[in-house]
Amino acid sequence: MNRGPSWFNIVSMVVGFAFLYLPIVLLVIYSFNAGRNVAVWEGWSTRWYVELMSNDQLLAAAWVTIRVALLSATIATILGTMAALALVRGGLFYGRSLFSGMVYAPLVMPDVITGLSLLLLFVAVGFSRGFWTITMAHITFSMCFVAVVVQSRLISFDKSLEEAAMDLGAPPMKAFFAVTLPIIAPAVAAGWMLAFTLSLDDLVIASFTTGPGATTLPIKIYSAVRLGVSPEINAVCTILIGIVTIGVIAASLSMKRKEVRRRRDERMAAAANAA
């Protein structure tokens, strides 16, 4: 007899979700607080969102953060997908263990070590710190997350589909883009979303690699919070939460739509073969 979840499991789940999401819910609610004191509720108002639109420093930092996240996530997705392909399809090539270790090293490397090492590298080569150094740093640590996500999908990929396309005359590159890439697209999209979110969230590495005129939003928020939390900080954080939430929902709906289409095509192909 299949028994339902126990009370212990239910309570544990409720406490866990409350611990994770209750602070975020409170932050969103207090972003609509009419008063300046973020610890005292004085009524509903969109005052701080209006004032945020005239805060040039916060808006400039947010624009830098979004540009860095979009560019670094895109490049990290391309490089991470290529690394995953090399690890899954490359076989036992010379230097595989070293390559694999270098790909996965940023996963376990402390952010302070990564940021300091990149800072020393940029200083040694005489590279001016700014937008591009932050972007390169974010590509460095987010690429490995993309590689892990895409590699897990490639391991379970039916390679016979790609081989069938090549048997029908498609070159290897065309077979990859026409057959393999559409099938692993949900994993690639998930890797991109993960890299984008990690870039939005990064504070430590960006603080080591930033320069004049390239202050990211996490750095700006941290500097402002040290002097006290203002309602404008709650407002900009709420907007970031909304952007990430919309992106996750859109990616989830897109992947679900592709999965439904793939199953429909498989049923139609099976019906055609049976006929």
C-alpha positions as YAML, in Angstrom:
chain: A
units: angstrom
residues:
- id: 1
  name: MET
  ca: [0.00, 0.00, 0.00]
- id: 2
  name: ASN
  ca: [1.41, 3.38, -1.06]
- id: 3
  name: ARG
  ca: [1.30, 5.71, 1.92]
- id: 4
  name: GLY
  ca: [1.41, 9.47, 1.50]
- id: 5
  name: PRO
  ca: [4.21, 11.68, 2.80]
- id: 6
  name: SER
  ca: [4.65, 11.72, 6.55]
- id: 7
  name: TRP
  ca: [4.09, 14.79, 8.69]
- id: 8
  name: PHE
  ca: [7.82, 15.00, 9.30]
- id: 9
  name: ASN
  ca: [8.49, 15.26, 5.56]
- id: 10
  name: ILE
  ca: [5.77, 17.87, 5.11]
- id: 11
  name: VAL
  ca: [7.01, 19.99, 8.02]
- id: 12
  name: SER
  ca: [10.62, 19.67, 6.85]
- id: 13
  name: MET
  ca: [9.66, 20.79, 3.35]
- id: 14
  name: VAL
  ca: [7.62, 23.76, 4.62]
- id: 15
  name: VAL
  ca: [10.41, 24.89, 6.96]
- id: 16
  name: GLY
  ca: [13.01, 24.49, 4.22]
- id: 17
  name: PHE
  ca: [11.05, 26.50, 1.66]
- id: 18
  name: ALA
  ca: [10.21, 29.16, 4.27]
- id: 19
  name: PHE
  ca: [13.90, 29.48, 5.19]
- id: 20
  name: LEU
  ca: [14.83, 29.88, 1.51]
- id: 21
  name: TYR
  ca: [12.07, 32.11, 0.20]
- id: 22
  name: LEU
  ca: [10.61, 34.05, 3.15]
- id: 23
  name: PRO
  ca: [13.47, 36.61, 3.14]
- id: 24
  name: ILE
  ca: [12.94, 37.17, -0.59]
- id: 25
  name: VAL
  ca: [9.18, 37.65, -0.07]
- id: 26
  name: LEU
  ca: [9.87, 40.17, 2.73]
- id: 27
  name: LEU
  ca: [12.33, 42.05, 0.49]
- id: 28
  name: VAL
  ca: [9.72, 42.33, -2.27]
- id: 29
  name: ILE
  ca: [7.01, 43.48, 0.15]
- id: 30
  name: TYR
  ca: [9.22, 46.12, 1.79]
- id: 31
  name: SER
  ca: [10.20, 47.47, -1.62]
- id: 32
  name: PHE
  ca: [6.65, 48.88, -1.68]
- id: 33
  name: ASN
  ca: [6.96, 50.45, 1.77]
- id: 34
  name: ALA
  ca: [5.98, 54.10, 1.85]
- id: 35
  name: GLY
  ca: [8.47, 55.01, 4.58]
- id: 36
  name: ARG
  ca: [12.23, 55.36, 4.36]
- id: 37
  name: ASN
  ca: [12.83, 53.07, 7.34]
- id: 38
  name: VAL
  ca: [13.00, 49.58, 5.84]
- id: 39
  name: ALA
  ca: [12.28, 47.96, 9.22]
- id: 40
  name: VAL
  ca: [8.98, 49.82, 9.84]
- id: 41
  name: TRP
  ca: [5.98, 49.29, 7.59]
- id: 42
  name: GLU
  ca: [4.20, 52.58, 6.78]
- id: 43
  name: GLY
  ca: [1.85, 51.57, 3.97]
- id: 44
  name: TRP
  ca: [1.92, 50.63, 0.32]
- id: 45
  name: SER
  ca: [3.64, 52.88, -2.20]
- id: 46
  name: THR
  ca: [5.62, 52.76, -5.46]
- id: 47
  name: ARG
  ca: [7.61, 55.80, -4.39]
- id: 48
  name: TRP
  ca: [10.96, 54.05, -4.34]
- id: 49
  name: TYR
  ca: [10.53, 52.62, -7.83]
- id: 50
  name: VAL
  ca: [9.90, 56.15, -9.11]
- id: 51
  name: GLU
  ca: [12.99, 57.46, -7.29]
- id: 52
  name: LEU
  ca: [15.01, 54.51, -8.57]
- id: 53
  name: MET
  ca: [14.35, 55.65, -12.14]
- id: 54
  name: SER
  ca: [16.15, 58.92, -11.34]
- id: 55
  name: ASN
  ca: [19.11, 57.27, -9.57]
- id: 56
  name: ASP
  ca: [21.68, 57.43, -12.34]
- id: 57
  name: GLN
  ca: [24.37, 55.54, -10.41]
- id: 58
  name: LEU
  ca: [22.19, 52.50, -9.72]
- id: 59
  name: LEU
  ca: [20.82, 52.47, -13.26]
- id: 60
  name: ALA
  ca: [24.33, 52.68, -14.73]
- id: 61
  name: ALA
  ca: [25.51, 49.82, -12.50]
- id: 62
  name: ALA
  ca: [22.46, 47.75, -13.50]
- id: 63
  name: TRP
  ca: [23.16, 48.36, -17.21]
- id: 64
  name: VAL
  ca: [26.78, 47.27, -16.79]
- id: 65
  name: THR
  ca: [25.67, 44.14, -14.93]
- id: 66
  name: ILE
  ca: [23.12, 43.16, -17.58]
- id: 67
  name: ARG
  ca: [25.60, 43.69, -20.44]
- id: 68
  name: VAL
  ca: [28.28, 41.66, -18.66]
- id: 69
  name: ALA
  ca: [25.79, 38.88, -17.86]
- id: 70
  name: LEU
  ca: [24.44, 38.64, -21.41]
- id: 71
  name: LEU
  ca: [27.86, 38.65, -23.07]
- id: 72
  name: SER
  ca: [29.61, 36.37, -20.58]
- id: 73
  name: ALA
  ca: [26.72, 33.87, -20.49]
- id: 74
  name: THR
  ca: [26.62, 33.64, -24.29]
- id: 75
  name: ILE
  ca: [30.38, 33.11, -24.69]
- id: 76
  name: ALA
  ca: [30.52, 30.76, -21.70]
- id: 77
  name: THR
  ca: [27.68, 28.69, -23.22]
- id: 78
  name: ILE
  ca: [29.55, 28.34, -26.50]
- id: 79
  name: LEU
  ca: [32.85, 27.41, -24.84]
- id: 80
  name: GLY
  ca: [31.18, 25.17, -22.25]
- id: 81
  name: THR
  ca: [29.27, 23.28, -24.94]
- id: 82
  name: MET
  ca: [32.49, 22.78, -26.90]
- id: 83
  name: ALA
  ca: [34.24, 21.53, -23.76]
- id: 84
  name: ALA
  ca: [31.40, 19.10, -23.05]
- id: 85
  name: LEU
  ca: [31.58, 17.79, -26.61]
- id: 86
  name: ALA
  ca: [35.34, 17.27, -26.27]
- id: 87
  name: LEU
  ca: [34.91, 15.35, -23.01]
- id: 88
  name: VAL
  ca: [32.03, 13.16, -24.24]
- id: 89
  name: ARG
  ca: [32.94, 12.66, -27.91]
- id: 90
  name: GLY
  ca: [36.71, 13.08, -27.77]
- id: 91
  name: GLY
  ca: [37.51, 9.67, -26.33]
- id: 92
  name: LEU
  ca: [40.76, 9.07, -24.44]
- id: 93
  name: PHE
  ca: [42.78, 11.84, -26.10]
- id: 94
  name: TYR
  ca: [46.19, 12.93, -24.82]
- id: 95
  name: GLY
  ca: [45.83, 15.31, -21.89]
- id: 96
  name: ARG
  ca: [42.18, 14.47, -21.24]
- id: 97
  name: SER
  ca: [42.65, 14.26, -17.47]
- id: 98
  name: LEU
  ca: [44.41, 17.63, -17.37]
- id: 99
  name: PHE
  ca: [41.77, 19.21, -19.60]
- id: 100
  name: SER
  ca: [38.93, 17.78, -17.51]
- id: 101
  name: GLY
  ca: [40.53, 19.00, -14.30]
- id: 102
  name: MET
  ca: [41.03, 22.50, -15.70]
- id: 103
  name: VAL
  ca: [37.40, 22.65, -16.87]
- id: 104
  name: TYR
  ca: [36.02, 21.61, -13.48]
- id: 105
  name: ALA
  ca: [38.54, 23.49, -11.30]
- id: 106
  name: PRO
  ca: [36.47, 26.72, -11.05]
- id: 107
  name: LEU
  ca: [33.60, 24.67, -9.57]
- id: 108
  name: VAL
  ca: [35.57, 24.03, -6.37]
- id: 109
  name: MET
  ca: [37.92, 27.00, -6.45]
- id: 110
  name: PRO
  ca: [37.10, 29.68, -3.83]
- id: 111
  name: ASP
  ca: [35.94, 32.93, -5.42]
- id: 112
  name: VAL
  ca: [38.63, 34.86, -3.58]
- id: 113
  name: ILE
  ca: [41.37, 32.73, -5.15]
- id: 114
  name: THR
  ca: [39.84, 33.02, -8.62]
- id: 115
  name: GLY
  ca: [39.41, 36.78, -8.33]
- id: 116
  name: LEU
  ca: [42.91, 37.37, -6.95]
- id: 117
  name: SER
  ca: [44.58, 35.17, -9.58]
- id: 118
  name: LEU
  ca: [42.72, 36.96, -12.39]
- id: 119
  name: LEU
  ca: [43.67, 40.33, -10.89]
- id: 120
  name: LEU
  ca: [47.35, 39.34, -10.85]
- id: 121
  name: LEU
  ca: [47.05, 38.12, -14.45]
- id: 122
  name: PHE
  ca: [45.50, 41.36, -15.70]
- id: 123
  name: VAL
  ca: [48.10, 43.43, -13.84]
- id: 124
  name: ALA
  ca: [50.97, 41.29, -15.18]
- id: 125
  name: VAL
  ca: [49.88, 41.65, -18.82]
- id: 126
  name: GLY
  ca: [49.04, 45.34, -18.37]
- id: 127
  name: PHE
  ca: [45.35, 44.92, -19.19]
- id: 128
  name: SER
  ca: [43.27, 47.88, -18.01]
- id: 129
  name: ARG
  ca: [40.58, 46.71, -15.65]
- id: 130
  name: GLY
  ca: [37.00, 47.50, -16.54]
- id: 131
  name: PHE
  ca: [34.08, 46.05, -18.45]
- id: 132
  name: TRP
  ca: [36.09, 43.52, -20.44]
- id: 133
  name: THR
  ca: [38.07, 42.19, -17.48]
- id: 134
  name: ILE
  ca: [34.84, 41.54, -15.57]
- id: 135
  name: THR
  ca: [33.38, 39.82, -18.62]
- id: 136
  name: MET
  ca: [36.43, 37.58, -19.06]
- id: 137
  name: ALA
  ca: [36.40, 36.72, -15.36]
- id: 138
  name: HIS
  ca: [32.73, 35.74, -15.50]
- id: 139
  name: ILE
  ca: [33.32, 33.61, -18.58]
- id: 140
  name: THR
  ca: [36.13, 31.83, -16.74]
- id: 141
  name: PHE
  ca: [34.07, 30.68, -13.76]
- id: 142
  name: SER
  ca: [30.67, 30.18, -15.46]
- id: 143
  name: MET
  ca: [31.92, 28.12, -18.40]
- id: 144
  name: CYS
  ca: [32.44, 25.07, -16.19]
- id: 145
  name: PHE
  ca: [28.81, 25.11, -15.02]
- id: 146
  name: VAL
  ca: [27.63, 25.07, -18.64]
- id: 147
  name: ALA
  ca: [30.01, 22.21, -19.42]
- id: 148
  name: VAL
  ca: [28.61, 20.11, -16.56]
- id: 149
  name: VAL
  ca: [24.98, 20.67, -17.60]
- id: 150
  name: VAL
  ca: [25.57, 19.98, -21.30]
- id: 151
  name: GLN
  ca: [27.83, 17.00, -20.62]
- id: 152
  name: SER
  ca: [25.14, 15.30, -18.54]
- id: 153
  name: ARG
  ca: [22.76, 15.58, -21.52]
- id: 154
  name: LEU
  ca: [25.30, 14.42, -24.08]
- id: 155
  name: ILE
  ca: [26.06, 11.28, -22.06]
- id: 156
  name: SER
  ca: [22.46, 10.10, -22.49]
- id: 157
  name: PHE
  ca: [22.22, 11.28, -26.11]
- id: 158
  name: ASP
  ca: [21.48, 8.60, -28.71]
- id: 159
  name: LYS
  ca: [24.41, 9.03, -31.07]
- id: 160
  name: SER
  ca: [22.76, 6.78, -33.67]
- id: 161
  name: LEU
  ca: [20.50, 9.70, -34.64]
- id: 162
  name: GLU
  ca: [23.50, 11.77, -35.62]
- id: 163
  name: GLU
  ca: [25.09, 8.80, -37.38]
- id: 164
  name: ALA
  ca: [21.88, 8.25, -39.36]
- id: 165
  name: ALA
  ca: [22.01, 11.85, -40.57]
- id: 166
  name: MET
  ca: [25.61, 11.40, -41.69]
- id: 167
  name: ASP
  ca: [24.68, 8.13, -43.43]
- id: 168
  name: LEU
  ca: [22.12, 10.12, -45.41]
- id: 169
  name: GLY
  ca: [24.88, 12.45, -46.63]
- id: 170
  name: ALA
  ca: [24.98, 15.22, -44.05]
- id: 171
  name: PRO
  ca: [28.49, 16.44, -43.12]
- id: 172
  name: PRO
  ca: [29.42, 16.08, -39.42]
- id: 173
  name: MET
  ca: [28.99, 19.81, -38.77]
- id: 174
  name: LYS
  ca: [25.58, 19.94, -40.44]
- id: 175
  name: ALA
  ca: [24.50, 16.76, -38.62]
- id: 176
  name: PHE
  ca: [25.43, 18.40, -35.33]
- id: 177
  name: PHE
  ca: [23.49, 21.60, -35.98]
- id: 178
  name: ALA
  ca: [20.51, 19.84, -37.57]
- id: 179
  name: VAL
  ca: [20.17, 16.85, -35.22]
- id: 180
  name: THR
  ca: [22.29, 17.05, -32.08]
- id: 181
  name: LEU
  ca: [21.94, 20.70, -31.17]
- id: 182
  name: PRO
  ca: [18.10, 20.81, -31.32]
- id: 183
  name: ILE
  ca: [17.93, 17.76, -29.04]
- id: 184
  name: ILE
  ca: [20.40, 19.09, -26.46]
- id: 185
  name: ALA
  ca: [19.00, 22.64, -26.77]
- id: 186
  name: PRO
  ca: [17.16, 22.46, -23.39]
- id: 187
  name: ALA
  ca: [20.45, 21.63, -21.65]
- id: 188
  name: VAL
  ca: [22.24, 24.42, -23.52]
- id: 189
  name: ALA
  ca: [19.48, 26.87, -22.56]
- id: 190
  name: ALA
  ca: [19.65, 25.72, -18.93]
- id: 191
  name: GLY
  ca: [23.42, 26.24, -18.96]
- id: 192
  name: TRP
  ca: [22.98, 29.73, -20.38]
- id: 193
  name: MET
  ca: [20.42, 30.63, -17.72]
- id: 194
  name: LEU
  ca: [22.71, 29.31, -15.00]
- id: 195
  name: ALA
  ca: [25.68, 31.30, -16.34]
- id: 196
  name: PHE
  ca: [23.52, 34.42, -16.67]
- id: 197
  name: THR
  ca: [22.24, 34.11, -13.09]
- id: 198
  name: LEU
  ca: [25.72, 33.48, -11.68]
- id: 199
  name: SER
  ca: [27.02, 36.57, -13.47]
- id: 200
  name: LEU
  ca: [24.20, 38.71, -12.08]
- id: 201
  name: ASP
  ca: [24.94, 37.41, -8.59]
- id: 202
  name: ASP
  ca: [28.73, 37.66, -8.56]
- id: 203
  name: LEU
  ca: [30.31, 40.08, -6.11]
- id: 204
  name: VAL
  ca: [33.70, 38.72, -5.05]
- id: 205
  name: ILE
  ca: [35.29, 38.07, -8.44]
- id: 206
  name: ALA
  ca: [33.88, 41.28, -9.93]
- id: 207
  name: SER
  ca: [35.28, 43.31, -7.03]
- id: 208
  name: PHE
  ca: [38.80, 42.07, -7.88]
- id: 209
  name: THR
  ca: [38.54, 42.60, -11.65]
- id: 210
  name: THR
  ca: [36.50, 45.80, -11.86]
- id: 211
  name: GLY
  ca: [37.89, 49.20, -12.72]
- id: 212
  name: PRO
  ca: [36.81, 52.83, -13.15]
- id: 213
  name: GLY
  ca: [33.48, 53.18, -14.90]
- id: 214
  name: ALA
  ca: [32.59, 49.48, -14.63]
- id: 215
  name: THR
  ca: [30.86, 49.12, -11.28]
- id: 216
  name: THR
  ca: [28.41, 46.22, -11.27]
- id: 217
  name: LEU
  ca: [25.12, 46.24, -9.41]
- id: 218
  name: PRO
  ca: [26.18, 43.74, -6.68]
- id: 219
  name: ILE
  ca: [29.22, 45.92, -5.90]
- id: 220
  name: LYS
  ca: [27.05, 49.04, -5.83]
- id: 221
  name: ILE
  ca: [24.49, 47.36, -3.58]
- id: 222
  name: TYR
  ca: [27.17, 46.08, -1.21]
- id: 223
  name: SER
  ca: [28.73, 49.52, -0.96]
- id: 224
  name: ALA
  ca: [25.34, 51.10, -0.25]
- id: 225
  name: VAL
  ca: [24.29, 48.44, 2.29]
- id: 226
  name: ARG
  ca: [27.40, 49.09, 4.37]
- id: 227
  name: LEU
  ca: [25.95, 52.54, 5.08]
- id: 228
  name: GLY
  ca: [22.44, 51.19, 5.69]
- id: 229
  name: VAL
  ca: [19.77, 49.53, 3.58]
- id: 230
  name: SER
  ca: [17.69, 52.03, 1.60]
- id: 231
  name: PRO
  ca: [14.28, 51.26, 0.06]
- id: 232
  name: GLU
  ca: [15.78, 51.87, -3.39]
- id: 233
  name: ILE
  ca: [18.01, 48.83, -2.85]
- id: 234
  name: ASN
  ca: [14.91, 46.75, -2.14]
- id: 235
  name: ALA
  ca: [13.31, 48.08, -5.32]
- id: 236
  name: VAL
  ca: [16.25, 47.27, -7.59]
- id: 237
  name: CYS
  ca: [16.60, 43.81, -6.02]
- id: 238
  name: THR
  ca: [12.91, 43.17, -6.65]
- id: 239
  name: ILE
  ca: [13.35, 44.10, -10.31]
- id: 240
  name: LEU
  ca: [16.29, 41.69, -10.57]
- id: 241
  name: ILE
  ca: [14.20, 38.94, -8.99]
- id: 242
  name: GLY
  ca: [11.46, 39.63, -11.52]
- id: 243
  name: ILE
  ca: [13.90, 39.47, -14.45]
- id: 244
  name: VAL
  ca: [15.37, 36.15, -13.30]
- id: 245
  name: THR
  ca: [11.91, 34.71, -12.56]
- id: 246
  name: ILE
  ca: [10.58, 35.66, -16.00]
- id: 247
  name: GLY
  ca: [13.67, 34.16, -17.63]
- id: 248
  name: VAL
  ca: [13.35, 30.89, -15.73]
- id: 249
  name: ILE
  ca: [9.63, 30.59, -16.51]
- id: 250
  name: ALA
  ca: [10.22, 31.38, -20.20]
- id: 251
  name: ALA
  ca: [13.02, 28.81, -20.43]
- id: 252
  name: SER
  ca: [10.89, 26.21, -18.66]
- id: 253
  name: LEU
  ca: [7.92, 26.77, -20.98]
- id: 254
  name: SER
  ca: [10.20, 26.66, -24.02]
- id: 255
  name: MET
  ca: [11.80, 23.38, -22.92]
- id: 256
  name: LYS
  ca: [8.38, 21.88, -22.16]
- id: 257
  name: ARG
  ca: [7.08, 22.92, -25.58]
- id: 258
  name: LYS
  ca: [10.11, 21.35, -27.28]
- id: 259
  name: GLU
  ca: [9.67, 18.16, -25.26]
- id: 260
  name: VAL
  ca: [5.98, 17.93, -26.26]
- id: 261
  name: ARG
  ca: [6.92, 18.51, -29.91]
- id: 262
  name: ARG
  ca: [9.65, 15.87, -29.73]
- id: 263
  name: ARG
  ca: [7.27, 13.27, -28.26]
- id: 264
  name: ARG
  ca: [4.67, 14.09, -30.90]
- id: 265
  name: ASP
  ca: [7.24, 13.64, -33.67]
- id: 266
  name: GLU
  ca: [8.31, 10.31, -32.16]
- id: 267
  name: ARG
  ca: [4.71, 9.09, -32.06]
- id: 268
  name: MET
  ca: [4.17, 10.15, -35.66]
- id: 269
  name: ALA
  ca: [7.38, 8.43, -36.74]
- id: 270
  name: ALA
  ca: [6.39, 5.25, -34.86]
- id: 271
  name: ALA
  ca: [2.95, 5.32, -36.49]
- id: 272
  name: ALA
  ca: [4.51, 5.79, -39.93]
- id: 273
  name: ASN
  ca: [6.89, 2.88, -39.37]
- id: 274
  name: ALA
  ca: [4.02, 0.67, -38.18]
- id: 275
  name: ALA
  ca: [2.04, 1.54, -41.30]
...
